Amino acid sequence: PISPIRGDQKLFQSHDSKSNLICCITFIVTVIEARQLVGLNMDPVVCVEIGDEKKYTSMKESTNCPYYNEYFVFDFHVPPDVMFDKILKVSVIHSKNLLRSGTLVGSFKLDVGTVYTQPEHQFFHKWATLCDPDDITAGCKGYVKCDVAVVKKGDTLKTPHKTNETDEDDIEGNLLLPDDVPAERQWAKFYVKIYRAEGLPKMNTSIMANVKKAFIGENKDLVDPYVQVQFAGQKGKTSIQKSSYEPIWNEQIVFTEQFPPLCQRMKVQIRDSDKVNDVAIGTHFIDLRKIANDGDKGFLPTLGPAWANMYGSTRSYTLMDEYQDLNEGLGEGVSFRARLLISLAVEILDTSSAEVMCSTEVQVEGVPNISDNATGKIEEFFLFGCFLEATMIDRKIGDKPINFEVTIGTIYGRLKRKGGDDEESELIHGSSDEEVDDGGDMTSVSSTPPMKPVITDRNYFHLPYFERKPCIFIKSWWQDQRRRLYNANIMDRIADKLVMNQWIYGFFISFSTFVTLANNDQNQTGKTKLDRERLKLCMQELENMGQQAKNMRSQVKKSNVKDKIKLAQNFLHKLRFFSDEPQHSVPDIYIWMISNNKRIAYARVPSKDILFSSVEEETGKDCGKVQTTFFKLPGKKSFGPAGWTVQAKTELYLWLGLNRQRKDYLSGLPNGFEENKAVKGPGIQSSPPISLMYTMKQIFQLRVHMYQARSLFAADSTGLSDPFARVFFSTHSQLIISSQVLNETLCPTWDQLLVFDNVELYGEAGELRDDPPIIVIEIYDQDTVGKADFMGRTFAKPITKMSDEHYGPPRFPPQLEYYQIYRGNGTAGEMLAAFELLQIGPAGKADLPPIDGPSDIDRGPILPVPIGIRPVLSKYRIEVLFWGLRDLKRVNLAQVDHPRVDIECAGKSIQSALIQNYKKNPNFSTLVKWFEVDLPENELLHPPLNIRVVDCRAFGRYTLVGSNAVTSLRKFIYRPSDKSVSNWSAMGVYPEKKASIWYVDRCQIGFSLIMFSALAFINSLVLCVKMNSVSLTLLQPDDEKGGKGKKKRKKGEEVEEEELDESMLDWWSKYFASIETLKEVRMFNRELEYQFDSFEDWLHTFNLYRGKCSDDANVEQNAADEDRLIGKFKGSLCIYKVPVFDEVSREMGFDSNMGMFQNIPHNDPVNILVRVYVVRATELHPADINGKADPYIAIKLGKTEIKDKENYISKQLNPLFGKSFDIEATLPMDSTLTVSIYDWDLVGTDDLIGETKIDLENRFYSKHRPTCGLSASYAMCVILTSFKHIRKSVLASTHGGLCSLKKQTDEHLALAVLNRWEDIPQIGCKLVPEHVETRPLLNPDKPGMEQGRIELWVDMFPKDMPAPGPALDISPRKPKKFELRVIVWNTDEVVLEDDDIFTGEKSSDIFVRGWLKGQQEDKQDTDVHYHSLTGEGNFNWRFIYPFDYLQAEEKIVISKKESMFSWDETEYKIPARLNLQVWDADHFSADDFLGAIELDLNRFPRGAKTAKQCSIDMVINEQDMPMVNIFKQKRIKGWWPFVARDENDELEITGKVEAELHMLTGEEAEKSPVGEGRNEPEPLEKPNRPDTTFLWFLSPLKAIHHLICKQYKWLVIKIVLALMLLAILALFLYSMPGYMAKKLLGV
């Protein structure tokens, strides 16, 4: 067991340093199709956008249900946190081309982090709901079916089992949403209110301030802050407050987004406005999961108003801030930057309301000011700290005086004088760290006195504090929100009890305590809604967990213990989640180590961990306790080897609480000290001390028992290390140097006792017994030149014995335990050791227990681990099977010719025979050797076994090739079989050897089945099965059982048996049927080795490594590093106690030379025929700039290399190969098969996409017999299997001809026995069935990143057997030519779009357009039926659509060039769907789209007999209608509806069409040709259309009546009145002169 040291194993590591490391992340999106897109006659394109990268699918013309099946890959090299905050946006755009951007139909977005939290980090075949961001009231705009996956280095992308197509077509049940998100999401407004900020740092240099003062005459604040909020891919900004360190905004930023949002975090930044470049001052993330609850009694996201503390780079301004990334939220902040008063609220919108704004644009509004008491009452806090020890100070810092500075907030927070004025303290350097209030009471001492360091050893300094321990104390004022931190501390305590297996007690006690304390809290000032809701949630969850824990304790059994452990881990995860308080209060404390006025290293202490409370459960875990604190470099300096060095280690005492509670703030310190106070006078009693003088100390002896280590870091180029350990305790350090002869090792056995004498520790003896200081052990690699290299570090606490205690059980002597070694953030091995701290009493060392142990004169003064602590040893024999070496690479540019293997364990070793010529035969001549060693009886303490391969060169030179350390020997330990199991040999059934039944003579193995040489053997097996109570019915052939079942079904319910179409049945029928049923052919979604334990049932493969390990990887990652892999050793181990078991040695035929490796085959070369079947590749990584690839297969085995370059597949990322290759090979020389996929390039060399390597040798010799998979059933005919339309399974084998076997034969029985071989006791094992395995494709240039997957299987046949039959034909199906003839007879009830200008009647000029999906360029139109007044149209028009069709896959195959610049055609497979549309023809404008229908030719509703019976239900309720397959029906005639969406986005019927569909094969179409339209041959009659085109001319009175009386009535009246007035006026003007003359003349 690995010893847990109270979490101290990772004391030195940053909690989020891993999340800040740049890594390779691949985002994969497959756009399959879209459905129900809103719009008429669309040309949709799908845009996939991640961050700033966009990729587009091809454009599909005139369809609302486009099919794409296009694959996109996005590669990023960013920290995971940055990647997970990126937004994936899937948009559908209408009519996008080079000249126009297109119209957005709808979009869908979610963050990458949501995808990564899904099972297998992916969404598979899910439907994304599209919404219009500019009109949230419009509802759903359609659906896009896609696959989304995130792959990091080392992740394996698994394809889930494919569901039925009908299940996937259930859009509502397969939405692209996490499981806990409802299908229908509502729109909501997120109100982020920004009130004010405090404590902003300087953002300009003092030089700029002086320049500004010289020109302007005043020196104002040189920061222009504003707040920026990012959420769901949108940004909102407040106004800019000029020149203000305490800006006040009182603004709110409003986001409109669907709820629940698929974006987990909201990013809030304070930024400084600058004319050149705005920079971030501080960043805070709001995790929406922590401020909301989606349960039945949950609550919407809510926050504050509360202060958010922001951390980042140091507060001192520099022109080039090297820690600026910290201000952006990348990495752990090293200083307090500012705090921001914010609140968040969510309002669900009623989209049906007229007041709701349609747009989702971000809005910025003003809000009223908030009162000062809204966030809580301001209280005076007191922080006290004491530095008891400062050691392990890196000597690189130099010997300048060193001091420590403690900060909280803006150094002291907001200091409040007694006079009532607030003043923010300035940054304090050096010794200017004391402030005294008016009464003489000191308010702060923030740093220790500078002190010159003292040399500890050649790596570290320490500060000579000795008896005088410096102290610091700070008074500050903060809002009193301790309740939040108290609740978090209670949760942490419950979680700690859960870790220590005290969880039942912890839940019930802590639950009652939590409820009591939370309800008794009287401080209601500043409580927010989130405080109240989280309190209810925590109480509810604690109660539920307590009840479940009580039930779990009584229900735990051996069978369900894993499930219960998983449940307990779920409890722990919940408790840690609730302990993370989203609303901040008191800022965290930073401790800086300063040397020569330069900040060197820091440590961060959460304020809640040292917060004091009078109630123990509420007190922080480190409050009033001495803690070991490690200092680290800030920012990116802490990454890599530079950051692994400890900058300083301190023993630090901290206490934080209200000033009025500081009565017992010194009570947790080790006793025996006197206070030294700086203030003299009347206030001396209340003044804190500036240092403590210890008068009491204890003397101890520390004994470090270092036994061994394993799996250490490889620090040398040979792949090994020369390890030694350095132990640090207090101010003492001592070296442990390995004295073994073999210095080059990764698993050293030191077996040393290290004694630290006269260790002085300050404090009372009882305190030191319960909580002794930590021991630090560092592992180094010794180099002959230069300094030692750091390899790793671990921590331990000793078991303490006081002078008055007895040295005996149960505590003493201490037991050896494993301690995990860490190197940075990765593991670097384990160390087996024990530690004890013994007090030296008044009598001196005479009272100490004597050191008993074996005396070893040769080892000199080095003491071994004493008896009682060192493990009890027994004599073991280790037998080694030396089989051979494989794939050895060059060493120092020279080939390996004469290798040898050395095996070492526990100081003893053995050598293999020398391979005389590695190229000719890499196997060993002597198979088995053994040696005896003394090993611990406790198997957990067994030392590792080292495998080293050396090359014996000329002149007696030896070169290390590579090595491997077998850290666990448990699986190689021989254990006698259980005697209670029935013995087959004793039964007399099978007298041959038990261990060799699996190794049947391969001359007796046929190609498609195993034929045994004698029927007696079959009868024996059947007899054994009977004797073991295995029912013989299990051995009945599948065809009989299937036949009986079928008869029963026929009697019960007369199921219509579909006709067997022999033309559809081939190997691909079995393949596609097996994908769904997983019966006929086993479809393994991983490598075959993964399913059968790498075929290491008796022959194991040990990888050999050479070269230095990677600095940023752990042990497991380095073990998988291909760059360090130098070769492989094949063999095995067998470990057992001596003497040898009697029953083994007495066994009949026991060969003493082979030891436990009886009846294994010889390792002589074997000639074999290897047959490789490559089915297809999926999700290949794009290799061309167009986002596609031109893949082809390359196979290499030994010296044989095959490149199928001529048969490359153009522009495909999911190519279907269907190829088989025969290669002759010789084992063991040709043991590694490499299958590669290359990208064909017209110019230049072809690029490797990925490759996979298969070990053929382990497969050939494995007892699982993967050489040729066992068929599920037997027949002497061609492979004909169950197809998804065929209910009866047709038996299969591998030769030709149809047949049906009714008679049960011995072959049936033999195959059935082999398929049940794993059920046979003792000797049974699972045999490999007929299968297809899926293997990942890897590229050496992109290690750990999967570049796609390949489906294949491999058969192997020994050449000394009869030749196998011809290879199975798996060539891709060739499409069959079909011709679809569609006759459009009539239309009816077509909507009328036009108004007749003469008659005013509604009419339409109707024509019908049709095409097959994917062949939009082959659109065909009928002629136009003009001036239809009733919606009736008569056409008698024939469409002819020839196409290539794969009937088994139900896909149309189209081959065409993507563009005019394409070199060759690209093949597409598209569902067979017929599109029919009805249009209204216009002469001077674009034709008007009226309606459409899409018919799936394999499954569409039967047409109605009459137009009246044709309804919209044929489209809406398609599943309830009788369905037709035109490929089987051949000819059908009927009425189908045209549909379109109305203004309310609902489907309505817009017409009906009478059509006749006739499906013919290519041969039938040639025999009976027809003409398009109404042309020859077999022309159709012209339709009898009513002549309504010139109807107005035939009835002029009616036209005039319409024009005058209806359409232009008032216009005619106005014109007549105007004409009359003009006539009167004309008459008046005409007659007026004569009339006036008459009047004047008096006539």
Short mmCIF file of C-alpha atoms in Angstrom, two decimals, residues 792-1092:
data_model
loop_
_atom_site.label_atom_id
_atom_site.label_comp_id
_atom_site.label_asym_id
_atom_site.label_seq_id
_atom_site.Cartn_x
_atom_site.Cartn_y
_atom_site.Cartn_z
CA GLY A 792 11.65 13.37 -7.54
CA ARG A 793 10.48 14.20 -4.07
CA THR A 794 8.25 12.68 -1.41
CA PHE A 795 7.12 13.53 2.12
CA ALA A 796 6.67 11.50 5.27
CA LYS A 797 5.88 11.88 8.94
CA PRO A 798 7.78 9.82 11.47
CA ILE A 799 6.27 7.73 14.23
CA THR A 800 7.32 9.45 17.47
CA LYS A 801 8.34 7.68 20.70
CA MET A 802 8.79 9.64 23.89
CA SER A 803 11.39 8.67 26.44
CA ASP A 804 8.79 7.35 28.88
CA GLU A 805 7.10 5.09 26.30
CA HIS A 806 7.81 1.42 25.72
CA TYR A 807 9.39 0.48 22.41
CA GLY A 808 7.11 -2.32 21.32
CA PRO A 809 3.92 -3.31 19.52
CA PRO A 810 1.60 -2.08 18.17
CA ARG A 811 3.40 1.14 17.15
CA PHE A 812 6.98 -0.08 17.19
CA PRO A 813 8.98 -1.14 15.37
CA PRO A 814 7.52 0.81 12.39
CA GLN A 815 6.44 -1.06 9.29
CA LEU A 816 7.82 -0.37 5.84
CA GLU A 817 5.41 1.54 3.62
CA TYR A 818 5.42 2.78 0.05
CA TYR A 819 5.57 6.54 -0.47
CA GLN A 820 4.65 8.06 -3.83
CA ILE A 821 7.45 10.10 -5.41
CA TYR A 822 6.45 13.20 -7.37
CA ARG A 823 8.30 15.13 -10.02
CA GLY A 824 6.45 18.34 -10.68
CA ASN A 825 2.84 17.34 -11.31
CA GLY A 826 3.65 13.81 -12.41
CA THR A 827 4.48 10.66 -10.53
CA ALA A 828 8.10 9.50 -10.58
CA GLY A 829 8.12 6.20 -8.75
CA GLU A 830 7.65 4.84 -5.24
CA MET A 831 9.91 4.52 -2.22
CA LEU A 832 9.71 1.81 0.43
CA ALA A 833 10.81 3.17 3.81
CA ALA A 834 9.97 3.64 7.48
CA PHE A 835 10.67 6.58 9.81
CA GLU A 836 10.83 6.81 13.59
CA LEU A 837 11.59 9.76 15.86
CA LEU A 838 12.93 8.71 19.29
CA GLN A 839 13.21 11.12 22.21
CA ILE A 840 16.53 11.12 24.04
CA GLY A 841 15.76 11.13 27.75
CA PRO A 842 17.81 12.23 30.75
CA ALA A 843 19.90 9.04 30.53
CA GLY A 844 21.03 9.89 27.03
CA LYS A 845 21.24 7.47 24.13
CA ALA A 846 21.53 4.51 26.45
CA ASP A 847 17.74 4.40 26.76
CA LEU A 848 17.24 4.24 23.02
CA PRO A 849 16.39 0.85 21.52
CA PRO A 850 19.48 -0.88 20.14
CA ILE A 851 19.98 -1.11 16.41
CA ASP A 852 19.82 -4.80 15.60
CA GLY A 853 20.66 -5.96 12.14
CA PRO A 854 22.92 -8.15 10.06
CA SER A 855 26.54 -7.17 10.10
CA ASP A 856 28.04 -6.65 6.68
CA ILE A 857 31.75 -5.96 6.78
CA ASP A 858 31.94 -5.26 3.07
CA ARG A 859 29.49 -2.39 3.34
CA GLY A 860 31.65 -0.50 5.77
CA PRO A 861 30.03 2.00 8.12
CA ILE A 862 26.66 1.95 6.31
CA LEU A 863 24.06 0.40 8.58
CA PRO A 864 21.44 -1.95 7.13
CA VAL A 865 17.75 -1.79 7.98
CA PRO A 866 17.44 -3.57 11.36
CA ILE A 867 15.70 -6.87 11.98
CA GLY A 868 12.06 -6.36 12.85
CA ILE A 869 11.71 -3.58 10.31
CA ARG A 870 13.32 -5.25 7.33
CA PRO A 871 10.97 -7.77 5.72
CA VAL A 872 11.09 -11.47 6.57
CA LEU A 873 12.77 -13.26 3.67
CA SER A 874 12.18 -16.67 2.12
CA LYS A 875 13.98 -18.49 -0.63
CA TYR A 876 12.31 -18.26 -4.01
CA ARG A 877 13.21 -19.64 -7.38
CA ILE A 878 12.76 -17.41 -10.41
CA GLU A 879 12.47 -19.26 -13.69
CA VAL A 880 12.96 -17.16 -16.81
CA LEU A 881 11.69 -18.11 -20.25
CA PHE A 882 14.07 -16.57 -22.78
CA TRP A 883 12.15 -16.58 -26.06
CA GLY A 884 13.69 -13.79 -28.15
CA LEU A 885 14.28 -10.12 -28.87
CA ARG A 886 12.28 -8.03 -31.32
CA ASP A 887 12.47 -4.69 -33.12
CA LEU A 888 15.83 -3.62 -31.69
CA LYS A 889 16.86 -0.21 -33.01
CA ARG A 890 20.35 1.11 -33.58
CA VAL A 891 22.42 2.09 -30.55
CA ASN A 892 24.98 4.84 -31.08
CA LEU A 893 24.42 4.52 -34.84
CA ALA A 894 25.47 0.86 -34.78
CA GLN A 895 23.18 -2.12 -35.32
CA VAL A 896 22.71 -4.70 -32.60
CA ASP A 897 24.27 -8.01 -33.68
CA HIS A 898 25.00 -10.14 -30.59
CA PRO A 899 22.49 -9.23 -27.87
CA ARG A 900 22.13 -10.85 -24.49
CA VAL A 901 19.55 -10.42 -21.74
CA ASP A 902 20.52 -9.99 -18.08
CA ILE A 903 17.88 -10.58 -15.42
CA GLU A 904 18.50 -9.15 -11.92
CA CYS A 905 16.40 -9.29 -8.79
CA ALA A 906 17.36 -8.70 -5.16
CA GLY A 907 21.08 -8.62 -5.93
CA LYS A 908 21.11 -11.94 -7.83
CA SER A 909 21.20 -12.19 -11.59
CA ILE A 910 21.24 -14.56 -14.53
CA GLN A 911 22.24 -14.22 -18.15
CA SER A 912 20.58 -15.60 -21.25
CA ALA A 913 22.34 -17.40 -24.03
CA LEU A 914 24.01 -15.13 -26.56
CA ILE A 915 22.16 -14.60 -29.84
CA GLN A 916 24.84 -15.25 -32.45
CA ASN A 917 23.21 -13.33 -35.30
CA TYR A 918 20.26 -11.11 -34.50
CA LYS A 919 19.31 -10.55 -38.14
CA LYS A 920 19.11 -14.24 -39.01
CA ASN A 921 17.36 -15.48 -35.87
CA PRO A 922 16.49 -13.19 -32.95
CA ASN A 923 15.43 -16.11 -30.72
CA PHE A 924 17.48 -17.65 -27.90
CA SER A 925 18.88 -21.14 -28.17
CA THR A 926 18.33 -21.99 -24.50
CA LEU A 927 14.75 -21.38 -23.48
CA VAL A 928 14.59 -21.73 -19.68
CA LYS A 929 17.05 -20.74 -16.95
CA TRP A 930 16.53 -20.14 -13.26
CA PHE A 931 18.16 -18.63 -10.20
CA GLU A 932 17.31 -18.49 -6.50
CA VAL A 933 16.88 -15.31 -4.47
CA ASP A 934 15.72 -14.27 -1.03
CA LEU A 935 12.44 -12.37 -1.32
CA PRO A 936 10.10 -10.97 1.33
CA GLU A 937 7.22 -13.21 2.28
CA ASN A 938 4.92 -10.22 1.91
CA GLU A 939 4.29 -10.06 -1.84
CA LEU A 940 3.63 -6.33 -1.69
CA LEU A 941 7.25 -5.79 -0.65
CA HIS A 942 8.84 -7.81 -3.42
CA PRO A 943 11.63 -5.87 -5.10
CA PRO A 944 11.36 -5.14 -8.80
CA LEU A 945 12.96 -7.39 -11.37
CA ASN A 946 15.29 -5.64 -13.81
CA ILE A 947 15.64 -6.70 -17.43
CA ARG A 948 18.67 -5.34 -19.23
CA VAL A 949 19.67 -6.06 -22.82
CA VAL A 950 23.34 -5.61 -23.75
CA ASP A 951 25.08 -5.93 -27.08
CA CYS A 952 28.30 -7.91 -26.92
CA ARG A 953 30.68 -6.24 -29.34
CA ALA A 954 34.26 -6.81 -30.43
CA PHE A 955 37.20 -6.62 -28.02
CA GLY A 956 35.06 -7.50 -25.04
CA ARG A 957 32.97 -4.33 -25.18
CA TYR A 958 29.42 -4.31 -23.86
CA THR A 959 26.86 -1.68 -24.79
CA LEU A 960 23.59 -1.26 -22.94
CA VAL A 961 20.73 -1.45 -25.45
CA GLY A 962 17.71 -0.96 -23.22
CA SER A 963 16.11 -1.95 -19.96
CA ASN A 964 12.79 -2.64 -18.29
CA ALA A 965 11.83 -2.84 -14.65
CA VAL A 966 9.05 -5.27 -13.73
CA THR A 967 7.69 -3.52 -10.66
CA SER A 968 5.01 -6.06 -9.76
CA LEU A 969 5.83 -9.77 -9.67
CA ARG A 970 2.47 -10.94 -8.35
CA LYS A 971 1.08 -12.13 -11.70
CA PHE A 972 4.17 -14.29 -12.27
CA ILE A 973 3.96 -16.11 -8.93
CA TYR A 974 3.02 -19.78 -9.39
CA ARG A 975 0.08 -20.86 -7.23
CA PRO A 976 -0.98 -24.52 -7.00
CA SER A 977 -4.38 -25.26 -8.48
CA ASP A 978 -7.37 -25.90 -6.29
CA LYS A 979 -7.51 -29.64 -5.58
CA SER A 980 -11.28 -29.52 -5.17
CA VAL A 981 -11.68 -28.89 -8.89
CA SER A 982 -12.41 -32.00 -10.85
CA ASN A 983 -9.27 -33.43 -12.45
CA TRP A 984 -9.74 -34.34 -16.07
CA SER A 985 -6.78 -36.70 -16.09
CA ALA A 986 -8.18 -38.58 -13.11
CA MET A 987 -11.48 -38.98 -14.91
CA GLY A 988 -9.71 -40.74 -17.72
CA VAL A 989 -11.37 -38.63 -20.32
CA TYR A 990 -8.36 -36.94 -21.85
CA PRO A 991 -5.09 -38.52 -20.80
CA GLU A 992 -2.92 -35.90 -22.46
CA LYS A 993 -1.25 -33.10 -20.48
CA LYS A 994 -3.57 -30.52 -18.96
CA ALA A 995 -1.48 -27.50 -19.81
CA SER A 996 -1.15 -28.30 -23.48
CA ILE A 997 -4.70 -28.92 -24.64
CA TRP A 998 -4.84 -25.51 -26.25
CA TYR A 999 -1.80 -26.20 -28.39
CA VAL A 1000 -3.44 -28.50 -30.92
CA ASP A 1001 -1.26 -29.63 -33.79
CA ARG A 1002 -1.90 -27.00 -36.42
CA CYS A 1003 -1.88 -29.61 -39.14
CA GLN A 1004 -5.31 -30.56 -37.84
CA ILE A 1005 -6.72 -27.04 -38.16
CA GLY A 1006 -8.79 -26.25 -41.25
CA PHE A 1007 -9.47 -22.83 -42.71
CA SER A 1008 -13.06 -22.25 -41.68
CA LEU A 1009 -13.38 -24.77 -38.83
CA ILE A 1010 -11.26 -27.05 -36.67
CA MET A 1011 -11.38 -30.71 -37.69
CA PHE A 1012 -10.14 -33.12 -35.08
CA SER A 1013 -8.32 -36.24 -36.17
CA ALA A 1014 -10.55 -38.68 -34.34
CA LEU A 1015 -14.22 -38.75 -33.44
CA ALA A 1016 -13.23 -40.25 -30.12
CA PHE A 1017 -11.88 -36.87 -29.06
CA ILE A 1018 -15.23 -35.20 -29.85
CA ASN A 1019 -17.08 -37.88 -27.95
CA SER A 1020 -14.74 -37.36 -25.01
CA LEU A 1021 -15.47 -33.67 -24.97
CA VAL A 1022 -19.21 -34.25 -25.17
CA LEU A 1023 -18.92 -36.79 -22.35
CA CYS A 1024 -17.02 -34.27 -20.24
CA VAL A 1025 -19.61 -31.62 -20.91
CA LYS A 1026 -22.30 -34.02 -19.75
CA MET A 1027 -20.33 -34.98 -16.65
CA ASN A 1028 -19.95 -31.32 -15.76
CA SER A 1029 -23.71 -30.78 -16.00
CA VAL A 1030 -23.50 -28.67 -19.10
CA SER A 1031 -26.67 -29.13 -21.09
CA LEU A 1032 -26.23 -30.75 -24.45
CA THR A 1033 -28.80 -28.38 -25.84
CA LEU A 1034 -26.13 -25.70 -25.76
CA LEU A 1035 -24.27 -27.68 -28.39
CA GLN A 1036 -27.14 -27.84 -30.90
CA PRO A 1037 -26.47 -26.11 -34.20
CA ASP A 1038 -27.91 -22.69 -34.70
CA ASP A 1039 -29.99 -23.66 -37.70
CA GLU A 1040 -32.04 -26.24 -35.81
CA LYS A 1041 -32.83 -23.88 -32.96
CA GLY A 1042 -33.60 -21.12 -35.38
CA GLY A 1043 -35.81 -23.43 -37.41
CA LYS A 1044 -37.80 -24.49 -34.38
CA GLY A 1045 -38.23 -20.95 -33.29
CA LYS A 1046 -39.46 -19.99 -36.68
CA LYS A 1047 -42.05 -22.76 -36.65
CA LYS A 1048 -43.40 -21.56 -33.33
CA ARG A 1049 -43.68 -18.05 -34.63
CA LYS A 1050 -45.60 -19.29 -37.65
CA LYS A 1051 -48.07 -21.11 -35.50
CA GLY A 1052 -48.59 -18.28 -33.07
CA GLU A 1053 -48.60 -15.12 -35.17
CA GLU A 1054 -48.45 -15.37 -38.88
CA VAL A 1055 -45.56 -13.14 -39.65
CA GLU A 1056 -45.07 -12.38 -43.29
CA GLU A 1057 -41.67 -13.76 -44.26
CA GLU A 1058 -39.87 -11.42 -46.60
CA GLU A 1059 -38.50 -12.93 -49.75
CA LEU A 1060 -34.80 -13.77 -49.64
CA ASP A 1061 -32.98 -11.68 -52.21
CA GLU A 1062 -29.82 -13.62 -52.92
CA SER A 1063 -28.28 -10.74 -54.83
CA MET A 1064 -28.20 -8.68 -51.65
CA LEU A 1065 -26.37 -11.30 -49.58
CA ASP A 1066 -22.60 -11.04 -49.43
CA TRP A 1067 -19.95 -10.50 -46.77
CA TRP A 1068 -21.04 -6.88 -46.38
CA SER A 1069 -24.53 -8.08 -45.50
CA LYS A 1070 -23.05 -9.96 -42.59
CA TYR A 1071 -20.90 -6.95 -41.69
CA PHE A 1072 -23.71 -4.40 -41.58
CA ALA A 1073 -26.04 -6.81 -39.84
CA SER A 1074 -23.39 -7.48 -37.20
CA ILE A 1075 -22.93 -3.77 -36.51
CA GLU A 1076 -26.51 -3.76 -35.24
CA THR A 1077 -26.84 -7.24 -33.71
CA LEU A 1078 -23.18 -8.02 -32.81
CA LYS A 1079 -23.93 -11.70 -33.46
CA GLU A 1080 -22.70 -13.09 -36.75
CA VAL A 1081 -19.37 -11.24 -36.77
CA ARG A 1082 -18.05 -9.83 -33.52
CA MET A 1083 -17.43 -6.13 -34.02
CA PHE A 1084 -14.70 -5.16 -31.55
CA ASN A 1085 -14.49 -1.39 -31.08
CA ARG A 1086 -10.96 -1.75 -29.70
CA GLU A 1087 -7.87 -3.73 -30.60
CA LEU A 1088 -8.16 -7.50 -30.36
CA GLU A 1089 -5.32 -7.44 -27.81
CA TYR A 1090 -7.50 -5.32 -25.52
CA GLN A 1091 -10.17 -8.01 -25.47
CA PHE A 1092 -7.74 -10.90 -24.83
#
